[in-house]
Amino acid sequence: MEYDQLKLDQQICFPVYAASRLITKAYQPLLENLGLTYPQYLVLMVLWETDSLSVNGIAERLILNTNTITPLLKRMEAHGLLERQRSSEDERRVIIKLTDKGTELRHKAAEVPIRLMEGFSGSDLSQNEITALKETLLKMIELLK
Amino acid sequence: MEYDQLKLDQQICFPVYAASRLITKAYQPLLENLGLTYPQYLVLMVLWETDSLSVNGIAERLILNTNTITPLLKRMEAHGLLERQRSSEDERRVIIKLTDKGTELRHKAAEVPIRLMEGFSGSDLSQNEITALKETLLKMIELLK
DNA sequence: TATGAATATATCGTGCACGATAAAAAAAGT
DNA sequence: ACTTTTTTTATCGTGCACGATATATTCATA
């Protein structure tokens, strides 16, 4: 029987999976200086743009399950980066607000993506390819959501 | 101060991360029928192509740490999918061999990638885009390894 | 006004995934 | 032949990530 479709090199899923982990790995030393993990950094990027979001709002933005977000936010709260407050308007909701410490990290984090992209410049990965990659991934994400 | 480079929509890392998890999620119901998790399925794809690999050989193929692979293989051995054997030629190495059960799963798994790709056909994601995506990801992987 | 449906968060359990470290075996160097 | 270095796997600890389930609150319906 033919099994070509089961060959690892024939998969699209595997390079996405491998690239994702390698990117996270590449971020790790840069984020370690800020006392952050990669998922924590993603949460902060969301909150730096839009403070006072609900747990569900952050989960939707990051396309993560709320049962992943809740423990993540609790750890960040323990680190003094944000505060969790039950909404008085709708008691089902928990509103997440940055602390001064969480806000101030934004300044230090500003160079992180620049440093990360430095690893790609000067390579044979063109800006056009990166742009096209992102657009195709966004289409794929829409299909899979 | 300008923080555009910290906007989530400006990142290439986030769509890769999100797409990876959504792809894994999409596989989950298909693999559940076979009693497999996604990482276990990746291991089997490697072994179906080349049996009798070392732990390190599988780790290299999947670009995973050996301390991720070892517990994964132990769980698969517990499920009777493979056997782990210390090499007599080099006792540092553990050789992984498929059992009959592990080999037979290949037949059932043959339709998994086909079913997964069905979700993309008929969409506005062309085959050319998927091919280009894969090539760019492979370049990125080479840079990050 | 009461009931059922929907929504939001939290907990539990399990499976990864990786940094750090340890131990054993093989290879390299003197 | 002995010592040092390198390689391979394993363990520990921690941080996710998700399926399933539970609880509380709000919304929709009768």
Tab-separated table of C-alpha atoms (C1' of nucleotides) in Angstrom:
chain	number	residue	atom	x	y	z
A	1	MET	CA	0.000	0.000	0.000
A	2	GLU	CA	1.034	3.537	-0.700
A	3	TYR	CA	1.973	5.545	2.369
A	4	ASP	CA	3.514	8.692	0.892
A	5	GLN	CA	0.949	10.823	2.675
A	6	LEU	CA	2.359	9.564	5.976
A	7	LYS	CA	5.934	10.638	5.266
A	8	LEU	CA	7.096	13.355	7.610
A	9	ASP	CA	8.528	15.428	4.758
A	10	GLN	CA	5.133	15.410	3.080
A	11	GLN	CA	3.380	17.013	6.053
A	12	ILE	CA	2.585	20.686	6.382
A	13	CYS	CA	1.732	20.175	10.045
A	14	PHE	CA	5.246	19.200	11.051
A	15	PRO	CA	7.182	22.273	9.858
A	16	VAL	CA	4.564	24.483	11.504
A	17	TYR	CA	4.963	22.513	14.744
A	18	ALA	CA	8.769	22.540	14.606
A	19	ALA	CA	9.035	26.221	13.641
A	20	SER	CA	6.711	27.193	16.478
A	21	ARG	CA	8.851	25.506	19.102
A	22	LEU	CA	12.089	26.808	17.630
A	23	ILE	CA	10.728	30.351	17.653
A	24	THR	CA	9.657	29.950	21.285
A	25	LYS	CA	13.114	28.594	22.062
A	26	ALA	CA	14.761	31.533	20.323
A	27	TYR	CA	12.715	33.960	22.438
A	28	GLN	CA	13.556	32.232	25.717
A	29	PRO	CA	16.962	33.822	26.461
A	30	LEU	CA	15.648	37.279	25.493
A	31	LEU	CA	12.586	36.924	27.711
A	32	GLU	CA	14.475	35.324	30.568
A	33	ASN	CA	16.158	38.696	31.142
A	34	LEU	CA	12.699	40.137	31.748
A	35	GLY	CA	11.618	37.283	33.998
A	36	LEU	CA	9.025	36.167	31.463
A	37	THR	CA	8.043	32.997	29.689
A	38	TYR	CA	6.878	33.113	26.096
A	39	PRO	CA	3.151	32.690	26.846
A	40	GLN	CA	3.451	35.393	29.550
A	41	TYR	CA	5.050	37.689	26.978
A	42	LEU	CA	2.126	37.081	24.622
A	43	VAL	CA	-0.345	37.999	27.378
A	44	LEU	CA	1.561	41.190	28.103
A	45	MET	CA	1.600	42.118	24.415
A	46	VAL	CA	-2.191	41.831	24.428
A	47	LEU	CA	-2.544	43.895	27.622
A	48	TRP	CA	-0.012	46.543	26.522
A	49	GLU	CA	-2.316	47.160	23.574
A	50	THR	CA	-5.607	46.937	25.459
A	51	ASP	CA	-5.639	47.029	29.245
A	52	SER	CA	-8.561	45.841	31.370
A	53	LEU	CA	-9.557	42.810	29.340
A	54	SER	CA	-11.519	39.829	30.620
A	55	VAL	CA	-10.019	36.358	30.881
A	56	ASN	CA	-12.123	35.376	27.906
A	57	GLY	CA	-11.011	38.460	25.979
A	58	ILE	CA	-7.364	37.498	26.389
A	59	ALA	CA	-8.107	33.861	25.556
A	60	GLU	CA	-9.858	34.861	22.330
A	61	ARG	CA	-7.056	37.201	21.331
A	62	LEU	CA	-4.433	34.496	21.839
A	63	ILE	CA	-6.643	31.638	20.582
A	64	LEU	CA	-6.055	29.760	23.803
A	65	ASN	CA	-8.482	27.920	26.093
A	66	THR	CA	-9.595	29.845	29.158
A	67	ASN	CA	-8.398	26.946	31.324
A	68	THR	CA	-4.921	27.648	29.975
A	69	ILE	CA	-5.214	31.401	30.558
A	70	THR	CA	-6.490	31.324	34.136
A	71	PRO	CA	-3.456	29.546	35.678
A	72	LEU	CA	-1.135	31.597	33.469
A	73	LEU	CA	-2.660	34.854	34.765
A	74	LYS	CA	-2.495	33.612	38.351
A	75	ARG	CA	1.242	33.027	38.003
A	76	MET	CA	1.683	36.475	36.478
A	77	GLU	CA	-0.330	37.996	39.319
A	78	ALA	CA	1.963	36.201	41.783
A	79	HIS	CA	4.867	37.908	40.009
A	80	GLY	CA	3.198	41.293	40.463
A	81	LEU	CA	2.720	41.884	36.745
A	82	LEU	CA	-1.058	42.245	36.787
A	83	GLU	CA	-4.132	42.104	39.013
A	84	ARG	CA	-7.225	40.009	38.610
A	85	GLN	CA	-10.549	41.550	39.728
A	86	ARG	CA	-14.059	40.100	39.547
A	87	SER	CA	-16.218	42.498	37.519
A	88	SER	CA	-18.982	44.210	39.515
A	89	GLU	CA	-21.043	44.575	36.329
A	90	ASP	CA	-21.016	40.891	35.447
A	91	GLU	CA	-19.808	38.661	38.249
A	92	ARG	CA	-18.958	35.860	35.918
A	93	ARG	CA	-16.140	37.952	34.450
A	94	VAL	CA	-12.644	38.537	35.808
A	95	ILE	CA	-10.995	41.738	34.572
A	96	ILE	CA	-7.222	41.769	34.166
A	97	LYS	CA	-5.336	44.997	34.779
A	98	LEU	CA	-1.638	45.629	34.469
A	99	THR	CA	0.300	46.753	37.507
A	100	ASP	CA	2.965	49.474	37.291
A	101	LYS	CA	5.538	46.696	37.072
A	102	GLY	CA	3.714	45.068	34.176
A	103	THR	CA	3.373	48.380	32.372
A	104	GLU	CA	7.004	49.287	32.859
A	105	LEU	CA	8.172	46.017	31.308
A	106	ARG	CA	6.928	47.270	27.961
A	107	HIS	CA	9.909	49.571	27.659
A	108	LYS	CA	12.383	46.770	28.254
A	109	ALA	CA	10.500	44.437	25.951
A	110	ALA	CA	10.578	46.860	23.038
A	111	GLU	CA	13.848	45.442	21.737
A	112	VAL	CA	12.849	41.782	22.024
A	113	PRO	CA	11.180	41.380	18.608
A	114	ILE	CA	13.920	43.462	17.008
A	115	ARG	CA	16.581	41.168	18.442
A	116	LEU	CA	14.610	38.127	17.349
A	117	MET	CA	14.293	39.383	13.745
A	118	GLU	CA	18.010	40.130	13.624
A	119	GLY	CA	18.488	36.392	13.390
A	120	PHE	CA	16.608	36.409	10.098
A	121	SER	CA	18.060	39.490	8.416
A	122	GLY	CA	21.027	38.817	6.193
A	123	SER	CA	19.677	35.326	5.606
A	124	ASP	CA	18.023	34.073	2.451
A	125	LEU	CA	14.640	34.547	4.089
A	126	SER	CA	13.317	37.677	2.423
A	127	GLN	CA	10.872	40.113	3.942
A	128	ASN	CA	8.453	39.196	1.157
A	129	GLU	CA	8.601	35.535	2.128
A	130	ILE	CA	7.953	36.366	5.764
A	131	THR	CA	5.005	38.555	4.790
A	132	ALA	CA	3.556	35.845	2.565
A	133	LEU	CA	4.110	33.252	5.297
A	134	LYS	CA	2.145	35.328	7.760
A	135	GLU	CA	-0.747	35.877	5.358
A	136	THR	CA	-1.033	32.177	4.555
A	137	LEU	CA	-0.884	31.296	8.257
A	138	LEU	CA	-3.648	33.793	9.022
A	139	LYS	CA	-5.820	32.170	6.348
A	140	MET	CA	-5.078	28.763	7.800
A	141	ILE	CA	-5.930	29.997	11.274
A	142	GLU	CA	-9.288	31.306	10.044
A	143	LEU	CA	-10.064	27.912	8.537
A	144	LEU	CA	-9.101	26.017	11.666
A	145	LYS	CA	-10.691	28.239	14.309
B	1	MET	CA	7.755	55.836	22.692
B	2	GLU	CA	6.902	53.777	19.657
B	3	TYR	CA	5.796	50.245	20.421
B	4	ASP	CA	4.520	49.040	17.037
B	5	GLN	CA	6.970	46.172	17.092
B	6	LEU	CA	5.215	44.866	20.218
B	7	LYS	CA	1.772	44.677	18.635
B	8	LEU	CA	0.473	41.149	18.369
B	9	ASP	CA	-0.614	41.664	14.751
B	10	GLN	CA	2.916	42.694	13.857
B	11	GLN	CA	4.434	39.418	15.049
B	12	ILE	CA	5.330	36.489	12.849
B	13	CYS	CA	5.828	34.337	15.927
B	14	PHE	CA	2.195	34.470	17.009
B	15	PRO	CA	0.502	33.122	13.840
B	16	VAL	CA	3.046	30.301	13.752
B	17	TYR	CA	2.284	29.518	17.401
B	18	ALA	CA	-1.485	29.729	16.931
B	19	ALA	CA	-1.519	27.733	13.691
B	20	SER	CA	0.566	24.999	15.296
B	21	ARG	CA	-1.861	24.507	18.152
B	22	LEU	CA	-4.906	24.674	15.893
B	23	ILE	CA	-3.411	22.030	13.590
B	24	THR	CA	-2.709	19.789	16.586
B	25	LYS	CA	-6.263	20.361	17.776
B	26	ALA	CA	-7.637	19.488	14.342
B	27	TYR	CA	-5.726	16.197	14.386
B	28	GLN	CA	-6.923	15.240	17.851
B	29	PRO	CA	-10.315	13.682	16.972
B	30	LEU	CA	-8.797	11.806	14.023
B	31	LEU	CA	-5.956	10.425	16.148
B	32	GLU	CA	-8.169	9.688	19.130
B	33	ASN	CA	-9.762	6.902	17.086
B	34	LEU	CA	-6.319	5.326	16.852
B	35	GLY	CA	-5.572	5.840	20.534
B	36	LEU	CA	-2.781	8.281	19.703
B	37	THR	CA	-1.761	11.781	20.697
B	38	TYR	CA	-0.263	14.103	18.126
B	39	PRO	CA	3.360	13.746	19.304
B	40	GLN	CA	2.903	9.945	19.360
B	41	TYR	CA	1.641	10.108	15.789
B	42	LEU	CA	4.750	12.066	14.781
B	43	VAL	CA	6.974	9.413	16.357
B	44	LEU	CA	5.135	6.663	14.509
B	45	MET	CA	5.467	8.526	11.207
B	46	VAL	CA	9.216	8.579	11.746
B	47	LEU	CA	9.359	4.887	12.666
B	48	TRP	CA	7.043	3.795	9.830
B	49	GLU	CA	9.632	5.308	7.476
B	50	THR	CA	12.726	4.042	9.298
B	51	ASP	CA	12.420	1.407	11.985
B	52	SER	CA	15.097	0.677	14.590
B	53	LEU	CA	16.155	4.251	15.293
B	54	SER	CA	17.878	5.459	18.445
B	55	VAL	CA	16.230	7.860	20.874
B	56	ASN	CA	18.558	10.548	19.604
B	57	GLY	CA	17.763	9.654	15.991
B	58	ILE	CA	14.051	10.197	16.605
B	59	ALA	CA	14.730	13.385	18.568
B	60	GLU	CA	16.796	14.801	15.720
B	61	ARG	CA	14.196	13.886	13.148
B	62	LEU	CA	11.433	15.617	15.123
B	63	ILE	CA	13.641	18.480	16.387
B	64	LEU	CA	12.679	17.636	19.944
B	65	ASN	CA	14.813	17.296	23.071
B	66	THR	CA	15.731	13.754	24.066
B	67	ASN	CA	14.245	14.419	27.513
B	68	THR	CA	10.914	14.960	25.743
B	69	ILE	CA	11.288	11.849	23.601
B	70	THR	CA	12.237	9.391	26.356
B	71	PRO	CA	9.014	9.720	28.420
B	72	LEU	CA	6.971	9.839	25.216
B	73	LEU	CA	8.502	6.556	24.054
B	74	LYS	CA	7.957	4.990	27.463
B	75	ARG	CA	4.246	5.803	27.268
B	76	MET	CA	4.089	4.352	23.763
B	77	GLU	CA	5.880	1.219	24.964
B	78	ALA	CA	3.313	0.914	27.765
B	79	HIS	CA	0.636	0.999	25.042
B	80	GLY	CA	2.406	-1.819	23.211
B	81	LEU	CA	3.230	0.276	20.154
B	82	LEU	CA	7.002	-0.148	20.297
B	83	GLU	CA	9.840	-1.681	22.273
B	84	ARG	CA	12.881	0.009	23.707
B	85	GLN	CA	16.132	-1.987	23.767
B	86	ARG	CA	19.589	-0.968	24.950
B	87	SER	CA	22.019	-1.402	22.030
B	88	SER	CA	24.622	-4.142	22.560
B	89	GLU	CA	26.993	-2.313	20.205
B	90	ASP	CA	26.907	0.987	22.095
B	91	GLU	CA	25.322	0.762	25.499
B	92	ARG	CA	24.651	4.448	25.694
B	93	ARG	CA	22.053	4.031	22.932
B	94	VAL	CA	18.487	2.791	23.178
B	95	ILE	CA	17.071	1.366	19.947
B	96	ILE	CA	13.354	1.764	19.278
B	97	LYS	CA	11.525	-0.928	17.323
B	98	LEU	CA	7.892	-1.028	16.325
B	99	THR	CA	5.750	-3.882	17.579
B	100	ASP	CA	3.217	-5.583	15.306
B	101	LYS	CA	0.589	-3.325	16.829
B	102	GLY	CA	2.594	-0.237	16.031
B	103	THR	CA	3.216	-1.405	12.472
B	104	GLU	CA	-0.411	-2.267	11.868
B	105	LEU	CA	-1.562	1.206	12.899
B	106	ARG	CA	0.054	2.555	9.740
B	107	HIS	CA	-2.817	1.197	7.674
B	108	LYS	CA	-5.443	2.923	9.791
B	109	ALA	CA	-3.433	6.124	9.933
B	110	ALA	CA	-3.154	6.340	6.144
B	111	GLU	CA	-6.339	8.376	5.874
B	112	VAL	CA	-5.529	10.822	8.690
B	113	PRO	CA	-3.549	13.386	6.666
B	114	ILE	CA	-6.064	13.077	3.828
B	115	ARG	CA	-8.928	13.850	6.185
B	116	LEU	CA	-6.983	16.748	7.690
B	117	MET	CA	-6.294	18.292	4.261
B	118	GLU	CA	-9.949	17.986	3.303
B	119	GLY	CA	-10.539	20.850	5.674
B	120	PHE	CA	-8.373	23.040	3.481
B	121	SER	CA	-9.538	22.030	0.002
B	122	GLY	CA	-12.334	24.166	-1.361
B	123	SER	CA	-11.055	27.027	0.732
B	124	ASP	CA	-9.191	30.067	-0.523
B	125	LEU	CA	-5.954	28.473	0.607
B	126	SER	CA	-4.373	27.319	-2.623
B	127	GLN	CA	-1.992	24.421	-2.979
B	128	ASN	CA	0.642	26.906	-4.139
B	129	GLU	CA	0.264	28.879	-0.963
B	130	ILE	CA	0.611	25.762	1.145
B	131	THR	CA	3.717	24.735	-0.786
B	132	ALA	CA	5.246	28.181	-0.404
B	133	LEU	CA	4.355	28.215	3.302
B	134	LYS	CA	6.146	24.932	3.813
B	135	GLU	CA	9.278	26.071	1.983
B	136	THR	CA	9.506	29.299	3.966
B	137	LEU	CA	8.996	27.409	7.215
B	138	LEU	CA	11.768	24.973	6.303
B	139	LYS	CA	14.127	27.892	5.683
B	140	MET	CA	13.127	29.411	9.008
B	141	ILE	CA	13.713	26.088	10.735
B	142	GLU	CA	17.200	25.854	9.246
B	143	LEU	CA	17.992	29.329	10.567
B	144	LEU	CA	16.670	28.590	14.047
B	145	LYS	CA	18.126	25.108	14.551
C	1	DT	C1'	-41.935	35.257	37.925
C	2	DA	C1'	-39.878	30.931	37.227
C	3	DT	C1'	-37.295	27.929	34.381
C	4	DG	C1'	-34.033	26.642	30.997
C	5	DA	C1'	-30.142	27.987	28.150
C	6	DA	C1'	-25.973	30.275	27.615
C	7	DT	C1'	-21.782	32.311	29.327
C	8	DA	C1'	-17.533	32.878	32.141
C	9	DT	C1'	-14.237	31.142	35.086
C	10	DA	C1'	-12.156	27.478	37.830
C	11	DT	C1'	-10.564	22.727	38.897
C	12	DC	C1'	-8.905	18.147	37.719
C	13	DG	C1'	-6.236	15.065	35.114
C	14	DT	C1'	-3.087	14.062	31.556
C	15	DG	C1'	0.390	14.852	28.001
C	16	DC	C1'	3.797	17.168	26.478
C	17	DA	C1'	8.192	20.459	26.184
C	18	DC	C1'	12.373	22.259	27.817
C	19	DG	C1'	16.360	23.918	31.067
C	20	DA	C1'	19.330	21.887	34.333
C	21	DT	C1'	21.632	18.054	36.016
C	22	DA	C1'	23.325	13.220	36.709
C	23	DA	C1'	25.171	8.781	35.416
C	24	DA	C1'	27.102	5.553	32.283
C	25	DA	C1'	29.515	4.413	28.114
C	26	DA	C1'	32.424	5.440	24.200
C	27	DA	C1'	35.846	8.305	21.932
C	28	DA	C1'	39.813	11.208	22.010
C	29	DG	C1'	44.104	12.681	23.864
C	30	DT	C1'	48.448	12.044	26.303
D	1	DA	C1'	47.168	2.259	29.745
D	2	DC	C1'	45.222	6.036	31.900
D	3	DT	C1'	42.801	10.448	31.887
D	4	DT	C1'	39.843	13.729	29.889
D	5	DT	C1'	36.248	14.849	26.812
D	6	DT	C1'	32.206	13.797	24.413
D	7	DT	C1'	27.998	11.419	23.746
D	8	DT	C1'	23.592	9.280	25.024
D	9	DT	C1'	19.862	8.583	27.866
D	10	DA	C1'	17.419	9.462	32.145
D	11	DT	C1'	15.534	12.220	36.042
D	12	DC	C1'	13.816	16.412	38.209
D	13	DG	C1'	11.277	20.510	38.216
D	14	DT	C1'	8.428	23.801	36.062
D	15	DG	C1'	5.333	25.786	32.638
D	16	DC	C1'	2.137	25.275	29.657
D	17	DA	C1'	-2.056	23.285	26.776
D	18	DC	C1'	-6.291	20.997	26.340
D	19	DG	C1'	-10.497	17.712	27.187
D	20	DA	C1'	-13.837	17.049	30.633
D	21	DT	C1'	-16.432	18.742	34.287
D	22	DA	C1'	-18.288	21.822	37.956
D	23	DT	C1'	-20.066	26.155	39.774
D	24	DA	C1'	-21.935	30.653	39.586
D	25	DT	C1'	-23.979	34.318	37.049
D	26	DT	C1'	-26.508	36.392	33.343
D	27	DC	C1'	-29.651	36.093	29.504
D	28	DA	C1'	-33.604	34.256	27.030
D	29	DT	C1'	-38.006	32.149	27.002
D	30	DA	C1'	-42.567	30.850	28.508
